[in-house]
Amino acid sequence: MKLKIYGTLIFCVSLWASNFIIGAVLVNYWSALHVSIYRLICISLFLGVIGFPMIRKARIRPKQWLLLCIAAILGVSINHLSFFKSLETTSPITAAYILALTPIITGIINGIVRGERKSWLFWLGSIISFIGVGFIISAKQGASMQFGIGEFFSFCTMLSFAIFLVMLDVLRKELDSFTITFFTSFLGCIALLPFLFFAQVPVKQVAELPIILLLIISAILVHGVSNLVWNAKQHEVGSTNAAILLNLEPIITMILSMIILQAIIQSNHIIGGVLVLAGIVISVIVNDKVLLQKNVKSKLQF
């Protein structure tokens, strides 16, 4: 078992979960488009400074540039914009719940595009986790189950991220994780910049220094450092296995909501959390052990 790798990926998921709370705060000061661009500028500058020698030496072929551009538009431009757009009209908990569909969608995309097949244990764990998330959201602690514009943008966030995870597996075969992270962030930012000329600046609260620092620091940590680590480690377990860990986001979001927003944890939250964790154990740990035992038996028979 690659427990250290999964632990590292869970750390990234924890940072991403905090982004639901942070994003809900930031959209009170700037529009979703402005928040997305400001944060991508911070990420690009941070990665550009710490990795300039590596970026300068990067040798990228035309086909790889094409894949990077597609990944940047889907996994960065659309993903960031739809994420913050969803938080303008829906709750962090609802957004986290919809994002919990990512493992299932990633598995389906991998099956269609790459012919990847998963055992019944993986799908059983995915279903159990999804049911667990359903229990969490059924508590309706500050969440709406109506499918409106906010939920639509949350679905776009989930779908674009699922496709991005699949593309990471392809890109990681020929490019290092830093090159992928920097250029997808930079190209994603460039793709959004032209829309600033058509966007109206909404009249919102004036952002003071603590909020500006929150935007900068969270951008570097949540989407700079964590994305860099995730892109480096995901290929070692595969995009589908890595995506199942995203089911932890609603639980972590609930905990952060309780601590920061003083939300009340209900019995459904606890039941749902147990189911999510059980599903992840079945999908990742039990499934991997079963596959390992089958591989050992086949080698012994050979």
Coordinates of C-alpha atoms in Angstrom, one line a residue:
M1 CA 0.0 0.0 0.0
K2 CA 1.2 3.5 -0.8
L3 CA 0.0 5.0 2.5
K4 CA 2.4 8.0 2.3
I5 CA 1.2 8.9 -1.1
Y6 CA -2.5 8.7 -0.1
G7 CA -1.6 10.7 3.0
T8 CA 0.0 13.4 0.9
L9 CA -3.1 13.5 -1.4
I10 CA -5.4 13.8 1.6
F11 CA -3.4 16.8 2.7
C12 CA -4.0 18.4 -0.7
V13 CA -7.7 17.6 -0.4
S14 CA -7.8 19.2 3.0
L15 CA -6.4 22.4 1.6
W16 CA -8.9 22.3 -1.3
A17 CA -11.7 21.8 1.3
S18 CA -10.7 25.0 3.0
N19 CA -11.1 26.8 -0.3
F20 CA -14.9 26.4 -0.1
I21 CA -14.9 28.5 3.0
I22 CA -12.3 31.0 1.7
G23 CA -14.0 31.3 -1.6
A24 CA -17.3 32.1 0.0
V25 CA -15.6 34.9 1.9
L26 CA -13.7 36.3 -1.2
V27 CA -16.8 36.5 -3.5
N28 CA -18.2 39.0 -1.0
Y29 CA -15.5 41.5 -2.1
W30 CA -14.8 40.7 -5.7
S31 CA -16.6 39.0 -8.6
A32 CA -15.9 35.4 -9.4
L33 CA -14.0 36.4 -12.5
H34 CA -11.8 38.9 -10.6
V35 CA -11.1 36.4 -7.8
S36 CA -10.1 33.7 -10.3
I37 CA -7.8 36.0 -12.2
Y38 CA -6.2 37.6 -9.1
R39 CA -5.5 34.2 -7.6
L40 CA -4.1 32.8 -10.8
I41 CA -1.8 35.8 -11.1
C42 CA -0.5 35.1 -7.6
I43 CA -0.1 31.4 -8.4
S44 CA 1.7 32.0 -11.6
L45 CA 4.1 34.6 -10.0
F46 CA 4.8 32.2 -7.1
L47 CA 5.6 29.2 -9.3
G48 CA 7.5 31.4 -11.8
V49 CA 9.8 32.7 -9.1
I50 CA 10.6 29.4 -7.3
G51 CA 10.9 27.4 -10.6
F52 CA 12.3 29.9 -13.1
P53 CA 15.4 27.7 -14.0
M54 CA 13.2 24.7 -14.6
I55 CA 10.7 26.7 -16.6
R56 CA 13.5 28.1 -18.8
K57 CA 14.9 24.7 -19.5
A58 CA 11.5 23.1 -20.3
R59 CA 11.3 21.5 -23.8
I60 CA 7.7 21.1 -24.8
R61 CA 6.6 19.6 -28.1
P62 CA 3.7 21.1 -30.2
K63 CA 1.4 18.1 -29.2
Q64 CA 2.2 18.7 -25.5
W65 CA 1.5 22.4 -25.9
L66 CA -2.0 21.5 -27.3
L67 CA -2.7 19.2 -24.3
L68 CA -1.4 21.8 -21.9
C69 CA -3.7 24.4 -23.4
I70 CA -6.8 22.2 -23.3
A71 CA -5.9 21.1 -19.7
A72 CA -5.4 24.8 -18.7
I73 CA -8.8 25.9 -20.1
L74 CA -10.7 23.0 -18.6
G75 CA -8.9 22.4 -15.4
V76 CA -7.9 26.0 -14.5
S77 CA -9.9 28.7 -16.4
I78 CA -13.3 27.0 -16.4
N79 CA -12.7 25.2 -13.1
H80 CA -11.7 28.3 -11.1
L81 CA -14.3 30.6 -12.7
S82 CA -17.2 28.1 -12.2
F83 CA -16.0 27.3 -8.6
F84 CA -16.1 30.9 -7.4
K85 CA -19.2 31.6 -9.5
S86 CA -21.1 28.8 -7.8
L87 CA -20.2 30.2 -4.3
E88 CA -21.9 33.5 -5.2
T89 CA -25.3 31.7 -5.1
T90 CA -24.9 28.4 -3.3
S91 CA -23.4 27.2 0.0
P92 CA -19.9 25.7 0.5
I93 CA -21.5 22.5 1.7
T94 CA -23.6 22.1 -1.5
A95 CA -20.7 22.9 -3.7
A96 CA -18.6 20.3 -1.8
Y97 CA -21.3 17.7 -2.2
I98 CA -21.5 18.1 -6.0
L99 CA -17.7 17.9 -6.3
A100 CA -18.0 14.5 -4.5
L101 CA -19.3 13.2 -7.9
T102 CA -15.7 13.6 -9.3
P103 CA -14.5 10.0 -8.5
I104 CA -17.5 8.4 -10.3
I105 CA -17.2 10.8 -13.3
T106 CA -13.4 10.3 -13.5
G107 CA -13.9 6.5 -13.4
I108 CA -16.5 6.7 -16.2
I109 CA -14.2 9.0 -18.4
N110 CA -11.2 6.7 -17.8
G111 CA -13.4 3.8 -18.9
I112 CA -14.5 5.5 -22.1
V113 CA -11.3 7.2 -23.1
R114 CA -8.6 4.9 -21.8
G115 CA -10.4 1.6 -21.4
E116 CA -9.7 1.5 -17.7
R117 CA -11.7 -1.1 -15.8
K118 CA -12.3 -1.0 -12.1
S119 CA -13.4 -3.9 -9.9
W120 CA -16.9 -4.0 -8.2
L121 CA -15.2 -3.2 -4.9
F122 CA -14.2 0.2 -6.3
W123 CA -17.7 1.0 -7.5
L124 CA -19.2 -0.3 -4.3
G125 CA -16.9 2.0 -2.3
S126 CA -17.8 4.9 -4.6
I127 CA -21.5 4.4 -4.1
I128 CA -21.2 4.0 -0.3
S129 CA -19.2 7.3 -0.2
F130 CA -21.7 9.1 -2.4
I131 CA -24.5 7.9 -0.1
G132 CA -22.6 9.1 2.9
V133 CA -22.2 12.5 1.3
G134 CA -26.0 12.4 0.7
F135 CA -26.5 11.9 4.4
I136 CA -24.3 14.9 5.1
I137 CA -26.2 17.2 2.8
S138 CA -29.6 15.9 3.9
A139 CA -28.9 17.7 7.2
K140 CA -29.3 20.9 5.1
Q141 CA -27.1 22.9 7.5
G142 CA -27.0 26.1 5.4
A143 CA -27.4 24.1 2.2
S144 CA -30.0 24.1 -0.5
M145 CA -30.9 21.0 -2.5
Q146 CA -32.5 23.0 -5.3
F147 CA -30.6 22.7 -8.6
G148 CA -30.2 26.4 -9.6
I149 CA -27.5 28.5 -11.2
G150 CA -25.1 27.9 -8.3
E151 CA -25.5 24.2 -8.5
F152 CA -25.0 24.3 -12.3
F153 CA -21.7 26.1 -11.9
S154 CA -20.7 23.5 -9.2
F155 CA -21.4 20.8 -11.7
C156 CA -19.2 22.5 -14.2
T157 CA -16.5 22.7 -11.6
M158 CA -16.8 19.0 -10.9
L159 CA -16.9 17.9 -14.6
S160 CA -13.9 20.1 -15.6
F161 CA -11.8 18.8 -12.7
A162 CA -12.7 15.2 -13.6
I163 CA -11.5 15.7 -17.1
F164 CA -8.4 17.5 -15.9
L165 CA -7.5 14.6 -13.6
V166 CA -7.6 12.2 -16.6
M167 CA -5.5 14.6 -18.7
L168 CA -2.9 14.7 -15.9
D169 CA -2.3 11.0 -16.2
V170 CA -1.5 11.6 -19.9
L171 CA 0.6 14.7 -19.4
R172 CA 2.6 13.2 -16.5
K173 CA 4.0 10.5 -18.8
E174 CA 6.1 13.0 -20.7
L175 CA 6.3 16.2 -18.5
D176 CA 7.3 16.8 -14.9
S177 CA 4.7 17.9 -12.4
F178 CA 6.2 21.4 -12.0
T179 CA 6.1 22.1 -15.7
I180 CA 2.4 20.9 -15.9
T181 CA 1.4 23.0 -12.8
F182 CA 3.1 26.2 -13.9
F183 CA 2.0 26.2 -17.5
T184 CA -1.6 25.1 -16.9
S185 CA -1.9 27.9 -14.2
F186 CA -0.2 30.5 -16.5
L187 CA -2.2 29.6 -19.6
G188 CA -5.4 29.4 -17.6
C189 CA -4.8 32.9 -16.4
I190 CA -4.0 34.2 -19.9
A191 CA -7.3 32.6 -21.2
L192 CA -9.3 34.5 -18.6
L193 CA -7.7 37.9 -18.9
P194 CA -9.5 39.1 -22.1
F195 CA -12.8 38.7 -20.3
L196 CA -11.8 41.5 -17.9
F197 CA -12.5 44.0 -20.7
F198 CA -16.1 43.0 -20.9
A199 CA -16.7 42.4 -17.2
Q200 CA -18.3 45.1 -15.0
V201 CA -16.8 45.6 -11.6
P202 CA -19.6 45.0 -9.1
V203 CA -20.0 47.3 -6.2
K204 CA -19.1 45.1 -3.2
Q205 CA -17.4 45.5 0.2
V206 CA -14.0 47.2 0.2
A207 CA -11.3 44.6 0.7
E208 CA -9.0 45.5 3.6
L209 CA -5.5 44.2 4.1
P210 CA -6.5 40.9 5.9
I211 CA -8.8 40.0 3.0
I212 CA -6.1 40.8 0.4
L213 CA -3.6 38.7 2.3
L214 CA -6.2 35.9 2.5
L215 CA -6.6 36.0 -1.3
I216 CA -2.8 35.9 -1.9
I217 CA -1.8 33.4 0.7
S218 CA -4.7 31.0 0.0
A219 CA -3.9 31.2 -3.7
I220 CA -0.3 30.2 -3.1
L221 CA -1.1 27.4 -0.7
V222 CA -4.4 26.0 -2.0
H223 CA -3.8 26.2 -5.7
G224 CA 0.0 26.7 -5.9
V225 CA 1.6 24.3 -3.4
S226 CA -1.2 21.7 -3.2
N227 CA -1.7 21.5 -7.0
L228 CA 2.1 21.1 -7.4
V229 CA 2.1 18.2 -4.9
W230 CA -1.0 16.6 -6.3
N231 CA 0.3 16.7 -9.8
A232 CA 3.5 15.1 -8.7
K233 CA 1.8 12.3 -6.7
Q234 CA -1.4 11.5 -8.6
H235 CA 0.2 9.4 -11.3
E236 CA 1.5 7.0 -8.7
V237 CA -2.0 5.8 -7.8
G238 CA -3.9 6.8 -10.9
S239 CA -6.5 9.5 -11.4
T240 CA -9.5 7.4 -10.5
N241 CA -8.0 6.2 -7.2
A242 CA -6.8 9.8 -6.4
A243 CA -10.3 11.2 -7.2
I244 CA -12.0 9.0 -4.7
L245 CA -10.2 10.9 -1.9
L246 CA -12.2 14.0 -3.0
N247 CA -15.1 12.5 -1.1
L248 CA -13.4 13.7 2.0
E249 CA -14.0 17.3 1.0
P250 CA -17.6 17.6 2.3
I251 CA -16.5 16.2 5.7
I252 CA -13.6 18.6 6.0
T253 CA -15.8 21.4 4.8
M254 CA -18.4 20.5 7.5
I255 CA -15.7 20.6 10.2
L256 CA -14.3 23.9 9.0
S257 CA -17.9 25.3 8.8
M258 CA -18.4 24.2 12.4
I259 CA -15.1 25.8 13.6
I260 CA -15.1 29.0 11.5
L261 CA -18.8 29.6 10.8
Q262 CA -20.0 27.9 14.0
A263 CA -22.3 25.5 12.1
I264 CA -24.0 22.8 14.2
I265 CA -22.9 19.2 13.5
Q266 CA -26.0 16.9 13.4
S267 CA -26.4 13.1 13.5
N268 CA -26.7 12.9 9.7
H269 CA -23.3 14.5 9.5
I270 CA -21.7 11.8 11.7
I271 CA -23.5 8.9 9.8
G272 CA -22.5 10.4 6.5
G273 CA -18.9 10.9 7.5
V274 CA -18.6 7.3 8.6
L275 CA -20.0 6.1 5.3
V276 CA -17.7 8.3 3.3
L277 CA -14.7 7.0 5.2
A278 CA -15.9 3.4 4.8
G279 CA -16.4 3.9 1.1
I280 CA -12.9 5.3 0.7
V281 CA -11.4 2.4 2.6
I282 CA -13.2 -0.1 0.4
S283 CA -12.4 1.7 -2.9
V284 CA -8.7 2.4 -2.2
I285 CA -7.4 0.1 0.6
V286 CA -9.5 -3.1 0.2
N287 CA -9.6 -2.9 -3.6
D288 CA -5.8 -2.5 -3.8
K289 CA -5.2 -5.4 -1.5
V290 CA -7.5 -7.6 -3.5
L291 CA -5.7 -6.6 -6.8
L292 CA -2.3 -7.2 -5.1
Q293 CA -3.3 -10.7 -4.0
K294 CA -4.6 -11.5 -7.5
N295 CA -1.3 -10.3 -9.1
V296 CA 0.8 -12.4 -6.6
K297 CA -1.3 -15.5 -7.4
S298 CA -1.0 -15.0 -11.1
K299 CA 2.8 -14.6 -10.8
L300 CA 3.1 -17.7 -8.7
Q301 CA 1.0 -19.7 -11.2
F302 CA 3.2 -18.4 -14.0

